[in-house]
């Protein structure tokens, strides 16, 4: 189809090392899929002090990438810097929609853009389709009891924040064009300086991007118990997660907390060790593809929604599972 | 919001917030301790600190002495909310109020200034010492003697079944000051600060329920008490005791309502989860009927209790009848509802894996203390029929 | 130097009551279940109370809600906040985020403050974009995902510890600033009963759209630019298989399931 009804734009995120964030490969794939449905084109903006590597990778997902080299993106809180540069570019384009990730940085970008461009935001999409000239967004509400579908009112276009792991990243099959743009003009919004950066335990993949999660709860008993959880995660090629109880007890960092006040994840496999499955945790993982629980209590709430529950001591079952996996 | 009217009540916004706060506190901090408190039989000092720290023990006292000046209905809401989680814990509040009532009703300003701040802050616990080995239902037959000696009294005698007797720092003691006067005029009330020479906690009871609440036998052997610790005038004791019971019985009723509600909630939760014969037992009509009756009875007891508290607070002329009716109905309700809760849980309800057997054991005391159910019936009948000629 | 802190709070249906539902118009039916302070707002409120305990100052609660929102404000006052402002107007029912942002920004323009604190997101909207949008509108320095907030009132700056994938970053900005918090700010206190009794004498101001000089046609339900077009129940997961037996039997059951679903 000819002249696009505008362009579906992605504002991408990068990791600390400058590589493209996994969530952005998913959002870019989504933009391309929606663009095909809309008869529009898909493009992406990446703003970083050195965006070259990320831009090159983005170009494998969408036809056009605008790479903005912005020195202030380093050493300052990134999201508002990126949003301003993105807004400047989008001001001279005809966006049909803007997509961002729904993680902490993505939503900060979305919120900032919402004001700069005076656009509505549809948040936390678990699925996006293109209907009647705009995005039709599914969102899980009420602790997972209901899925709502929302769209924008006629004639409006806006921003959609997209949850990690709801779209499988897929390359376009051809490489798009990268435009390198030097940032110009002052940044109007106040800059927030980063005065220190502290590394704690080596971060693996951010947990919301993991395909497989092995999580430990109160039943793990202590930080040493999490060694088994890590071993199982390694054997399955996944990441380690935890309940709030484990985090509050100091056994594992907050970055890995899953649940109402932690992260909401949608892995293909969620293996829950010593986790009761109470609602505050359930809302964080109940849409996982396969849910397996190991628990001493056969009446634990997790038995109501897991695919498989093994009743037993999580350490004994865990060790046996490690052995079983080695054999296969 | 609407003020309580003479013929009814509506919870104010403040009462609702207060009730909800204490409910949350009880659910999060006290309920997890309840089974252990019962099992160990130890006084829960941590819960006492928690209640003191959250100003719960300040509820019954006037604001000018560090209290919250809460009305009786508000105090009942607090007792009910705590009893829902742990009856032993609810006694910390209800006995603090009970033991302070003689001072509230008949004490001097100087006595209020002297005693209330530490009671309101929870620094000092109070106990109510009326009952004796030979004077239970027949409380007026008490024999503990208080003899005037210069500017003090010497108190000798034995008290039995005194809640908090071993942890209290202030004990309201009823003793005979005038053995030759007419029956009720013999008795006076004293605020006795302990420890004191001659005061001993002789033993603690091993009880069916409320096992974490220390129930003590206290012996007084010539314990010296300053005359300024006499509450009211000599001979006022019996009147103070009766006035106290009018205000404390609704609290016991509220406690019973809390116990019943806790048992009902546990039984309903079990009925939702337990499967037999291929379905949740909550689908069976016999279970549904039991639960429905438990709910209806508990609600009836609750509304009666709230109404009674409102009437007593308003100084109704028939306050005594209201207090007794509420205590009678609520106590019997708690016993019936907790027994039915065990029934709903079947064999599991008989074990300590579930809390209902503890609730059933705890419920029994509400039919016994602050006047047995039989005494309540005498009080109510007398109100109906008038005194004999 | 004392701190002036405004805490944005929102009453939401009590997640524990699990009684939330949508009304006929596809909007959240706020009357269907009791409202509580949004869980995440309690952490920022607690942080603000600790800050004024340490530095002196006052905490003002700001909420856009139906008239019943005054009860959740009272709870915040009972926890120790000093005054509350409720923006309420029938025209605001069904507002989208854009309206919320404009209303709260307008209310903030009338106030003087060193810090505005917002919760991570709301349990009924779960968006987490409002903080950034308001900060942008008011041109306030924006610091998000705060695990720790350390103002220096004499230097008029604030430092925030922001969790990163590798640990944490320390951000710094001049005050006034807008900060979005996380649960790591610390467990909220129970309202003390003294606090509850004291709350009744604390000031709560209500403001309508007219008071803020906002046009009900531009802001509020009528101006909402998004709509709910449908709802579905999520697909039922299917029966749970429960395996009891030896650890080896359990392990085999798990491995068989994973293999059948091509996860190993």
Tab-separated table of N, CA and C in Angstrom, chain B residues 13-14 18 21-22 25 28-29 54-56 66 68, chain C residues 70-71 74-75 78 190-194 196-197 200:
chain	number	residue	atom	x	y	z
B	13	UNK	N	-16.901	8.443	61.028
B	13	UNK	CA	-15.743	8.220	60.140
B	13	UNK	C	-14.532	7.839	60.980
B	14	UNK	N	-14.413	8.521	62.130
B	14	UNK	CA	-13.271	8.292	63.006
B	14	UNK	C	-13.328	6.892	63.604
B	18	UNK	N	-10.586	3.985	63.060
B	18	UNK	CA	-9.982	3.380	64.230
B	18	UNK	C	-10.156	1.869	64.199
B	21	UNK	N	-8.031	0.351	61.488
B	21	UNK	CA	-6.603	0.353	61.825
B	21	UNK	C	-6.288	-0.772	62.797
B	22	UNK	N	-7.120	-0.922	63.823
B	22	UNK	CA	-6.840	-1.969	64.798
B	22	UNK	C	-7.029	-3.344	64.173
B	25	UNK	N	-3.880	-4.016	62.251
B	25	UNK	CA	-2.828	-4.292	63.220
B	25	UNK	C	-2.974	-5.707	63.763
B	28	UNK	N	-2.224	-8.369	61.051
B	28	UNK	CA	-0.837	-8.480	60.595
B	28	UNK	C	0.120	-8.841	61.718
B	29	UNK	N	-0.128	-8.308	62.931
B	29	UNK	CA	0.879	-8.471	63.973
B	29	UNK	C	0.477	-9.421	65.083
B	54	UNK	N	0.877	1.585	70.049
B	54	UNK	CA	-0.113	2.073	69.084
B	54	UNK	C	-1.235	2.840	69.768
B	55	UNK	N	-1.056	3.182	71.035
B	55	UNK	CA	-2.040	3.962	71.802
B	55	UNK	C	-3.350	3.220	72.059
B	56	UNK	N	-3.369	1.914	71.828
B	56	UNK	CA	-4.639	1.200	72.027
B	56	UNK	C	-5.029	1.212	73.502
B	66	UNK	N	-3.503	11.820	79.165
B	66	UNK	CA	-2.744	11.003	78.227
B	66	UNK	C	-3.577	9.954	77.532
B	68	UNK	N	-7.211	8.693	75.236
B	68	UNK	CA	-7.866	9.094	74.003
B	68	UNK	C	-9.332	9.439	74.220
C	70	UNK	N	-12.084	11.718	50.614
C	70	UNK	CA	-11.702	12.409	51.842
C	70	UNK	C	-11.373	11.405	52.942
C	71	UNK	N	-11.961	10.225	52.889
C	71	UNK	CA	-11.679	9.233	53.935
C	71	UNK	C	-10.261	8.715	53.833
C	74	UNK	N	-7.960	11.199	55.197
C	74	UNK	CA	-7.932	11.175	56.669
C	74	UNK	C	-6.954	10.121	57.156
C	75	UNK	N	-6.875	9.012	56.470
C	75	UNK	CA	-5.944	7.983	56.914
C	75	UNK	C	-4.518	8.501	56.816
C	78	UNK	N	-3.985	10.710	59.594
C	78	UNK	CA	-3.826	9.942	60.825
C	78	UNK	C	-2.417	9.374	60.927
C	190	UNK	N	1.598	2.060	60.884
C	190	UNK	CA	0.145	2.074	61.123
C	190	UNK	C	-0.214	3.467	61.620
C	191	UNK	N	-1.382	3.973	61.268
C	191	UNK	CA	-1.778	5.226	61.911
C	191	UNK	C	-1.918	4.963	63.403
C	192	UNK	N	-1.320	5.803	64.229
C	192	UNK	CA	-1.517	5.599	65.657
C	192	UNK	C	-2.919	6.074	65.994
C	193	UNK	N	-3.473	5.565	67.059
C	193	UNK	CA	-4.818	5.990	67.435
C	193	UNK	C	-4.824	7.466	67.804
C	194	UNK	N	-3.733	7.915	68.425
C	194	UNK	CA	-3.637	9.355	68.716
C	194	UNK	C	-3.679	10.125	67.408
C	196	UNK	N	-5.144	9.175	64.688
C	196	UNK	CA	-6.503	9.130	64.150
C	196	UNK	C	-7.366	10.189	64.813
C	197	UNK	N	-7.243	10.308	66.130
C	197	UNK	CA	-8.037	11.315	66.834
C	197	UNK	C	-7.584	12.715	66.449
C	200	UNK	N	-8.870	14.551	63.000
C	200	UNK	CA	-10.139	15.244	62.810
C	200	UNK	C	-9.984	16.754	62.884
